Tab-separated table of C-alpha atoms and ligand atoms in Angstrom:
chain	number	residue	atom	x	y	z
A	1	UNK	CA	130.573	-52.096	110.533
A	2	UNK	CA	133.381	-51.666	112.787
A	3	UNK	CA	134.760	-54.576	114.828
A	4	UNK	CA	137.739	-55.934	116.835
A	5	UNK	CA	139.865	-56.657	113.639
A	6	UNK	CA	139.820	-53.074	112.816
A	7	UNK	CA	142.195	-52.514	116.099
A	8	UNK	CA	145.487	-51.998	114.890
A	9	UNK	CA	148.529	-53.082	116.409
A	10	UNK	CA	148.800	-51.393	119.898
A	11	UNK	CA	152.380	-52.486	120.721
A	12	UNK	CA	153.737	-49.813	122.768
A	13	UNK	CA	150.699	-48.323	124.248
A	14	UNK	CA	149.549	-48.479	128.276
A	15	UNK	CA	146.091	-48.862	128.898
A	16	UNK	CA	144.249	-48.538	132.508
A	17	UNK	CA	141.161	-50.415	132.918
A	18	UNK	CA	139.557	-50.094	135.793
A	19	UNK	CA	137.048	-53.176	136.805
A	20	UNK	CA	139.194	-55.351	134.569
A	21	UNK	CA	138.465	-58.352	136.421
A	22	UNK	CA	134.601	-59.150	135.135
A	23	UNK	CA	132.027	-58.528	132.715
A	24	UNK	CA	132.874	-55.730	130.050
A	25	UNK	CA	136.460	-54.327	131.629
A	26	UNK	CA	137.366	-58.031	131.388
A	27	UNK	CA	136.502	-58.223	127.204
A	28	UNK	CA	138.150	-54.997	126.705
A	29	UNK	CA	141.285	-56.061	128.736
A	30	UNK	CA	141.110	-59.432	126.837
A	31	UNK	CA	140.919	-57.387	123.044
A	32	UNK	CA	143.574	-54.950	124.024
A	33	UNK	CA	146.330	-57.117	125.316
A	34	UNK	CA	145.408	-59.633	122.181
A	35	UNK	CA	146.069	-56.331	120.036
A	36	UNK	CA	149.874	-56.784	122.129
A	37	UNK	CA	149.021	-53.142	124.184
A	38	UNK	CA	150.477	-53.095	128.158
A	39	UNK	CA	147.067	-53.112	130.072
A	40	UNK	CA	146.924	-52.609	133.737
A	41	UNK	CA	143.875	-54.406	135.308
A	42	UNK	CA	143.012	-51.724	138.204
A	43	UNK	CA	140.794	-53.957	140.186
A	44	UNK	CA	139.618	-53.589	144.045
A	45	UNK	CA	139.954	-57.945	144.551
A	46	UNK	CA	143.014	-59.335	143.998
A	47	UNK	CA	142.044	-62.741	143.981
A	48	UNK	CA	139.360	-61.733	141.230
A	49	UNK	CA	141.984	-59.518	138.766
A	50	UNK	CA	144.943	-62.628	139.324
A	51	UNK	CA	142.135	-65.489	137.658
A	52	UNK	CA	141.583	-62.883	135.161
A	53	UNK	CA	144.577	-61.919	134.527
A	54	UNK	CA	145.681	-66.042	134.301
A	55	UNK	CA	142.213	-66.378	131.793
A	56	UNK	CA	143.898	-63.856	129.056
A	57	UNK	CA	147.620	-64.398	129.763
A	58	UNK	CA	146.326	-68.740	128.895
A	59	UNK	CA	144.639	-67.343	125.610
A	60	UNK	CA	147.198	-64.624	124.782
A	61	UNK	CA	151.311	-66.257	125.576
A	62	UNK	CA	152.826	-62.868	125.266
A	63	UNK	CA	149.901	-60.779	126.617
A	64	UNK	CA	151.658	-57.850	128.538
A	65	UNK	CA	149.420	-57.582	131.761
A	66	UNK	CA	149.784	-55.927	135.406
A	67	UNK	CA	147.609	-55.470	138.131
A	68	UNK	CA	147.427	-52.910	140.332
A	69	UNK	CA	144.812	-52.718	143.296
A	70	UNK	CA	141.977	-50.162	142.934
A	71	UNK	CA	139.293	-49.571	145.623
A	72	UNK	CA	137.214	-46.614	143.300
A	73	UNK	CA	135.044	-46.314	146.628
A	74	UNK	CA	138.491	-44.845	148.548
A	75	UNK	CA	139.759	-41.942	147.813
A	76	UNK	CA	143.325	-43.039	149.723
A	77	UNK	CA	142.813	-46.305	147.313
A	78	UNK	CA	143.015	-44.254	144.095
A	79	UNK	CA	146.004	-41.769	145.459
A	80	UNK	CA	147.696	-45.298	145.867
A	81	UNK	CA	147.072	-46.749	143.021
A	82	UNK	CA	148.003	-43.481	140.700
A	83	UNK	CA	151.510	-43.585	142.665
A	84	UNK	CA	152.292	-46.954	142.219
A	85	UNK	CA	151.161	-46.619	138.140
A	86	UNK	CA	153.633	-44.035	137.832
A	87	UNK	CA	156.087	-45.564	139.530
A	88	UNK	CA	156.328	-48.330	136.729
A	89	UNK	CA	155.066	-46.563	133.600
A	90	UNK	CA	156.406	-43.477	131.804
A	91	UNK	CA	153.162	-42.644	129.552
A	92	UNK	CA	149.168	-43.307	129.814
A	93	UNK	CA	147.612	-43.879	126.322
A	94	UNK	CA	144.380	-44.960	127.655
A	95	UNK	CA	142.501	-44.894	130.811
A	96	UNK	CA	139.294	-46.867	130.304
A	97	UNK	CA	136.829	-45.595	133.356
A	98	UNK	CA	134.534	-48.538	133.326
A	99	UNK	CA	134.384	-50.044	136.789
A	100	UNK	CA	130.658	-50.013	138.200
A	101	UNK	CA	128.043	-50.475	140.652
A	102	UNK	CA	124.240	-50.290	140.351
A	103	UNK	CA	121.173	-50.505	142.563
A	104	UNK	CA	122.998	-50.655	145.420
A	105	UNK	CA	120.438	-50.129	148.648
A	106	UNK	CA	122.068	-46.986	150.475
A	107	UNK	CA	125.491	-47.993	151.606
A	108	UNK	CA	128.071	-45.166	152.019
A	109	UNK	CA	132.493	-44.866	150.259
A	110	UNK	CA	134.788	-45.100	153.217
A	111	UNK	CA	135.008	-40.954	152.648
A	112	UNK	CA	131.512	-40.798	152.953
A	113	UNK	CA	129.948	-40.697	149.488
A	114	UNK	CA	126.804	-42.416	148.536
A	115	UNK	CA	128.181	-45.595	146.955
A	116	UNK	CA	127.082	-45.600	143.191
A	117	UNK	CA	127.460	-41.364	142.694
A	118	UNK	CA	130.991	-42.188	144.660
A	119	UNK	CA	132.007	-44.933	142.824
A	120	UNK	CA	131.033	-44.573	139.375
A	121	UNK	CA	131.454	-40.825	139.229
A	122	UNK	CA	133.389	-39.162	141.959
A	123	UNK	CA	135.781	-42.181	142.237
A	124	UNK	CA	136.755	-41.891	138.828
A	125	UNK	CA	136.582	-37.939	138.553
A	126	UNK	CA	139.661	-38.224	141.312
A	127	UNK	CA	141.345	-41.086	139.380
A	128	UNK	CA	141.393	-38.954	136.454
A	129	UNK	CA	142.547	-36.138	137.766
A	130	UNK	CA	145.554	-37.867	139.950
A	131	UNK	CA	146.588	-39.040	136.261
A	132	UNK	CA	146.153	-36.516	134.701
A	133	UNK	CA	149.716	-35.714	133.908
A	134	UNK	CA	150.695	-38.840	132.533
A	135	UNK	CA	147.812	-38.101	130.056
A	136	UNK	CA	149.170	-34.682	129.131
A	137	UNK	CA	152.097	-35.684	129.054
A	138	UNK	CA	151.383	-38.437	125.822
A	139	UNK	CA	150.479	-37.712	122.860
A	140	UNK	CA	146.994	-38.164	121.443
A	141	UNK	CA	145.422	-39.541	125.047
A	142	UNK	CA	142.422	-40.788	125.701
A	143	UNK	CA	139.717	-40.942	128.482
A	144	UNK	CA	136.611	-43.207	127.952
A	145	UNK	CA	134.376	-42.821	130.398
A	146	UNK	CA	131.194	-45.540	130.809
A	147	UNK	CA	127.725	-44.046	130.755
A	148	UNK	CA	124.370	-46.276	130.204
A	149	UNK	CA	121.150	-45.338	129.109
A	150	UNK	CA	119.989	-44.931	132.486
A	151	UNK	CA	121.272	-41.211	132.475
A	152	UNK	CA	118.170	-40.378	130.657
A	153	UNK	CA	116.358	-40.392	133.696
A	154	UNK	CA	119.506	-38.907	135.775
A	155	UNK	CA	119.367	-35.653	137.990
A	156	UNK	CA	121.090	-34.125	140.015
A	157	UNK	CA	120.219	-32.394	143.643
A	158	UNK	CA	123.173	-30.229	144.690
A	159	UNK	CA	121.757	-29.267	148.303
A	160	UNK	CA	121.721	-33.370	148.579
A	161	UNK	CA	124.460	-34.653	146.908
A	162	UNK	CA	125.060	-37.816	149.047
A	163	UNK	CA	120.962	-38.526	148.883
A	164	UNK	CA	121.054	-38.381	152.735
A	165	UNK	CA	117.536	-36.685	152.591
A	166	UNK	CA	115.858	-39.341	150.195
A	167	UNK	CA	117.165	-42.547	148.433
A	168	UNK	CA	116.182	-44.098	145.444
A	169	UNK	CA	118.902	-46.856	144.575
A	170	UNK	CA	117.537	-46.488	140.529
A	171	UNK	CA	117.557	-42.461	141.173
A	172	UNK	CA	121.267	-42.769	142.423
A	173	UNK	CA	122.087	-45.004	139.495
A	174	UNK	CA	120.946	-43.070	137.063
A	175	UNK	CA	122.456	-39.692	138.778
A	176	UNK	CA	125.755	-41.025	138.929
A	177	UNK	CA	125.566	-42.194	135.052
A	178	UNK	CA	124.390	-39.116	134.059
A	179	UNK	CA	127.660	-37.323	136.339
A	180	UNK	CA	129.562	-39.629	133.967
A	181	UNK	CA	128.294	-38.306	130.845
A	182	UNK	CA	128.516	-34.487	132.544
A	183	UNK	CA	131.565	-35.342	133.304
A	184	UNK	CA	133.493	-36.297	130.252
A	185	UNK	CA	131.501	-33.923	127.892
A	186	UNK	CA	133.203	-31.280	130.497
A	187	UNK	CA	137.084	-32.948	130.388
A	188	UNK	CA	136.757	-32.778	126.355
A	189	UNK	CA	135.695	-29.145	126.724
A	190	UNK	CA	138.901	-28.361	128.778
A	191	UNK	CA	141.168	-30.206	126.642
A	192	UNK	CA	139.937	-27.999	123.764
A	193	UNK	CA	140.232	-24.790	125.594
A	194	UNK	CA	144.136	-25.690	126.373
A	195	UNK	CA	145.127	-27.037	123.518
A	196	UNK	CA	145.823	-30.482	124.844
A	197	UNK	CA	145.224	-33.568	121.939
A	198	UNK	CA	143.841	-35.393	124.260
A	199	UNK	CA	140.815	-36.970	124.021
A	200	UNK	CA	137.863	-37.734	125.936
A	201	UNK	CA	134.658	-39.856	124.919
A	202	UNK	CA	131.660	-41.654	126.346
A	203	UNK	CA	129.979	-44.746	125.962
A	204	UNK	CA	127.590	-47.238	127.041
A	205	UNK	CA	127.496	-51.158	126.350
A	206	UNK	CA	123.195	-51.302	126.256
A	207	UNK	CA	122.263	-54.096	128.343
A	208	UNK	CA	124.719	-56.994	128.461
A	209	UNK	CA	124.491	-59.528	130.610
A	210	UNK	CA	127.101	-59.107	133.487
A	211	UNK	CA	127.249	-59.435	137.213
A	212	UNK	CA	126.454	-55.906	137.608
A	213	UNK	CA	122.304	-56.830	137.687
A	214	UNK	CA	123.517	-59.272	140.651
A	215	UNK	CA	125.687	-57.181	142.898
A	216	UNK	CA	123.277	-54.686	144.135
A	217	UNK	CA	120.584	-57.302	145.171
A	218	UNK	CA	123.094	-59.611	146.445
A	219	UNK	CA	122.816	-59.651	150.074
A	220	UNK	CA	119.081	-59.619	149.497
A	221	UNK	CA	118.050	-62.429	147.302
A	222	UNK	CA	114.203	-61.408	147.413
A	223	UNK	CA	111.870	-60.459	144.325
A	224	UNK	CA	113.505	-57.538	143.387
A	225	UNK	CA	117.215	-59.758	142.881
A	226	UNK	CA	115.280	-62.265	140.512
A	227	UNK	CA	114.003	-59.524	138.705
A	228	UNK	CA	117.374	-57.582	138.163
A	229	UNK	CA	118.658	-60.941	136.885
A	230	UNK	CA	115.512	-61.791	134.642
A	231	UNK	CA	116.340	-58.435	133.237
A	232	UNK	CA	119.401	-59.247	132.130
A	233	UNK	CA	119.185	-62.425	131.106
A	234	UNK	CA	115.794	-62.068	128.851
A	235	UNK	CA	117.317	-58.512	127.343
A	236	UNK	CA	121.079	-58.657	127.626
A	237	UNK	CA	123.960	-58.937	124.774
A	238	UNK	CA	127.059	-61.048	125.639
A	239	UNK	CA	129.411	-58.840	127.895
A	240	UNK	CA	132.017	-59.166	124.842
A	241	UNK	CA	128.803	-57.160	122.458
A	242	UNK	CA	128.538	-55.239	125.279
A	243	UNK	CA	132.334	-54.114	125.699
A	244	UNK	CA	132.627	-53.019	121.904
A	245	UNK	CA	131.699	-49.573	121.810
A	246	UNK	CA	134.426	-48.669	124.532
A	247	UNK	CA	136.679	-50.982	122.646
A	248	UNK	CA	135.652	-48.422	119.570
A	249	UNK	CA	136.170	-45.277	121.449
A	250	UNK	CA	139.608	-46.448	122.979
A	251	UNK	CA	141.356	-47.401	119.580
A	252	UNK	CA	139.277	-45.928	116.869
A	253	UNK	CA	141.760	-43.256	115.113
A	254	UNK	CA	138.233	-41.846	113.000
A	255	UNK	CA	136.747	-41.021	116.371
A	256	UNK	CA	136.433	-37.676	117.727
A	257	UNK	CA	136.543	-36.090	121.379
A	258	UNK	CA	133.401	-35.259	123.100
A	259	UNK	CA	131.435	-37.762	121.169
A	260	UNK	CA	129.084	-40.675	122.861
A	261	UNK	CA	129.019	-44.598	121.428
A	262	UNK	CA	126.940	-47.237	122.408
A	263	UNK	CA	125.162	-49.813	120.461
A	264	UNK	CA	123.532	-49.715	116.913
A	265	UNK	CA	120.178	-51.122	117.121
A	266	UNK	CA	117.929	-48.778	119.357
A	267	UNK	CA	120.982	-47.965	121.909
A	268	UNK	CA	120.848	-51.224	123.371
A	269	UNK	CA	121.934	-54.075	121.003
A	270	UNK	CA	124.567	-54.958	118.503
A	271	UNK	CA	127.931	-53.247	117.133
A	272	UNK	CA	129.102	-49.751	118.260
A	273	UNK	CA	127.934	-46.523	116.377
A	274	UNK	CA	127.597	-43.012	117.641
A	275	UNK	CA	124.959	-42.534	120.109
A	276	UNK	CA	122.895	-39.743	121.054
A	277	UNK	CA	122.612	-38.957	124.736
A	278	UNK	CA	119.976	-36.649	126.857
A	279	UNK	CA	119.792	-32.526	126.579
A	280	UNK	CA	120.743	-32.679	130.158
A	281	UNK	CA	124.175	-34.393	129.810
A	282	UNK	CA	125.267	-31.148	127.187
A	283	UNK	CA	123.908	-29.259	129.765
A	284	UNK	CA	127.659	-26.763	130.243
A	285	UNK	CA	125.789	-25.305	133.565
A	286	UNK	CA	125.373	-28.046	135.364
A	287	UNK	CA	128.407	-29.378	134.246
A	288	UNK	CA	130.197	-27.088	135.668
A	289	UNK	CA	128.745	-27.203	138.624
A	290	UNK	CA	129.320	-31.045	138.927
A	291	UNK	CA	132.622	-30.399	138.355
A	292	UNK	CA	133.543	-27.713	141.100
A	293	UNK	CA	131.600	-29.594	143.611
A	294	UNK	CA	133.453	-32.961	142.546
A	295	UNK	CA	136.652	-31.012	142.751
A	296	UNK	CA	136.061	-29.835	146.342
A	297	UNK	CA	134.416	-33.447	147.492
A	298	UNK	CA	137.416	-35.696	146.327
A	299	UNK	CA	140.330	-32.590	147.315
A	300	UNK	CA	141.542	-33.263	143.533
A	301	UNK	CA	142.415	-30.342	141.748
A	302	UNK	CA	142.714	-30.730	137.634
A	303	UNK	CA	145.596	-28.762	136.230
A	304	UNK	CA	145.695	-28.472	132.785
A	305	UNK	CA	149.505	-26.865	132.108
B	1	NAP	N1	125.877	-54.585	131.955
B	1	NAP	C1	125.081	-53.647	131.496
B	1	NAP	O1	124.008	-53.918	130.925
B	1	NAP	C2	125.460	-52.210	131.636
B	1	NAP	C3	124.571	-51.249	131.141
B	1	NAP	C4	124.931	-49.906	131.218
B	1	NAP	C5	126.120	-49.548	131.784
B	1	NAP	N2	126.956	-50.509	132.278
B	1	NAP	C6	128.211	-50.062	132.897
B	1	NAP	O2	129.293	-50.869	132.465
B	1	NAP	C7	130.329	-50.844	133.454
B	1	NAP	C8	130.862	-52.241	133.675
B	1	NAP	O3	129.866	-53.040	134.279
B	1	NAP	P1	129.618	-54.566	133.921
B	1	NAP	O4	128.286	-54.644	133.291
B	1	NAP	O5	130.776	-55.135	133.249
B	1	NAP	O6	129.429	-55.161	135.397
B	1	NAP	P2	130.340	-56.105	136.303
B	1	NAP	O7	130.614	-57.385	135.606
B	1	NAP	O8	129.661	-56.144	137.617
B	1	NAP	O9	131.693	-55.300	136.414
B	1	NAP	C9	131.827	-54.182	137.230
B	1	NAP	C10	133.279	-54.056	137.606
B	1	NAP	O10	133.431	-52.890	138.432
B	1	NAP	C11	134.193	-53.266	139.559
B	1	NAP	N3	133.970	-52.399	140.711
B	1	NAP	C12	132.826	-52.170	141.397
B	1	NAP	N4	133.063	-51.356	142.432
B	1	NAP	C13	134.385	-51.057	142.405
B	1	NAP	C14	135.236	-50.288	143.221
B	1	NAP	N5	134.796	-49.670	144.323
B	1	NAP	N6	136.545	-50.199	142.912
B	1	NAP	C15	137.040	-50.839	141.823
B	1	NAP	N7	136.277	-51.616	141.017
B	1	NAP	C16	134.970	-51.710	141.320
B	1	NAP	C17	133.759	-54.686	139.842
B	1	NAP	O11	134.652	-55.314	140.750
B	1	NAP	P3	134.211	-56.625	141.590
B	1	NAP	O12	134.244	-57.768	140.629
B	1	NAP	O13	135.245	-56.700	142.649
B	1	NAP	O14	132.836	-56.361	142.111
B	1	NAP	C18	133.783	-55.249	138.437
B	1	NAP	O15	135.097	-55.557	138.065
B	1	NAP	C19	129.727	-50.168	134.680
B	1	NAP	O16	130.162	-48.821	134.735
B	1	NAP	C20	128.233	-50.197	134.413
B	1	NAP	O17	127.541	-49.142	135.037
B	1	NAP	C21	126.661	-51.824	132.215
């Protein structure tokens, strides 16, 4: 089965992580500077990403770790960000899209994007695309994009993209998973159709226990909190479980673009084999249509020579 000690040495390589601070983006920035690879922690809260970073530079001497501030839920935030990335680093070997939020009740980005569609999709569809050229530009790239098995029940209403008409914070949730899925199914279609090495794959961690069942409840500590956080504490895998499969998909040389990995036992539990994700998310249609209307909503264009 494949694990951590299968990671090679990764001296050389610069990784992005966005949400590197806690939960799963804080195990696979952990495993990946331990394997001796530059990894930029792209986290919104400085004081969060500096503890982390402090945690893994204390278990790691020579661990080779930046952070750079990322806001996914401003679009000015991510132009930012990509400019000061480049400004230090000359290649992008991996950009891990993992930062999250879920079952959020309806809050809005500062551009005006319902919050989990704009931050887990559309804030990394415009990350991607402002980097884009540093990913082109070396060889054998990667993209791994987070997904969850909530994009089974995922859909998406075009003529009510930012649910302004009706909200359902587990709808949204789901939508915006399944956008992720849509999305990077798309980005490996593209790279195929120019010729570009790079790679793009999906994954999911199953349940693992994490803040992420806290945040959206936060400000409300009523029933529904305690039973987001019964959730994950009756049927979640440690975060480090939970961070394998995008460990696999970022470092595993066997692994091709366009594929989906999550856990092996029933998609939810255990080490990371190739998953199997809903008709929908194949569904070329409708992700093309995601991906013109996410090009128009974020202003970033994806140029592919
Ligand atoms: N845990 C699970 O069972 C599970 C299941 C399926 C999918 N996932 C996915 O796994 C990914 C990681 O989640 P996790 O479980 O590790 O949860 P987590 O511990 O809550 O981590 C989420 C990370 O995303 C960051 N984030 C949220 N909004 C952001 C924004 N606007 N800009 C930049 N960073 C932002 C958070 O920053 P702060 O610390 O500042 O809030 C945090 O670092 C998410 O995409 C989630 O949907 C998790």
């Amino acid at each position: 089965m494949w694990n951590t000690t299968k990671i090679e040495n990764m001296e050389g390589k610069v990784i992005i992580v966005t949400g590197a601070n806690s939960g799963i983006g804080f195990h696979v920035t952990r495993v990946l500077a331990g394997k001796n690879a530059t990894v930029v922690l792209a986290s919104r809260n400085e004081e969060k990403a500096k503890k982390a970073l402090k945690k893994i530079s204390d278990e790691y001497k020579s661990a080779k770790l930046k952070y750079i501030n990322l806001d996914l839920a401003d679009l000015n935030s991510i132009i930012e960000f990509s400019k000061k990335f480049k400004s230090q680093f000359n290649r992008l070997d991996v950009l891990c899209n993992n930062a999250g939020v879920m079952w959020f009740p309806y809050k809005k980005t500062v551009d005006g994007f319902e919050l989990q569609f704009g931050t887990n999709h559309l804030g990394h569809f415009a990350l991607t695309g402002n980097l884009l050229d540093y990913l082109l530009k070396t060889e054998n790239s990667r993209v791994i994009t987070m997904s969850s098995i909530a994009h089974f029940t995922g859909k998406i209403d075009f003529s009510d993209i930012n649910d302004e008409k009706r909200y359902n914070r587990y709808s949204a949730y789901s939508k915006s998973k399944l956008s992720n899925l849509l999305f990077a199914f798309e980005l490996q279609r593209k790279f195929d159709e120019h010729n570009i090495n790079s790679l793009s794959i999906a994954t999911h961690p199953g349940i693992a226990r994490t803040n992420l069942f806290n945040s959206g409840t936060a400000g409300e500590k009523n029933i529904r909190h305690y039973f987001h956080k019964t959730i994950s504490f009756l049927f979640g895998q440690t975060a480090y479980l939970g961070s394998i499969p995008m460990l696999r998909a970022a470092t595993d040389e066997k692994i091709k673009g366009g594929k989906y990995y999550g856990p092996l036992i029933l998609g939810l539990w255990g080490w990371a084999v190739r998953n199997f994700s809903s008709p929908r998310s194949h569904n070329k249609k409708l992700a093309q249509k995601l991906w013109e209307i996410s090009e128009k909503l974020t202003g970033v264009t994806y140029k592919f020579n």
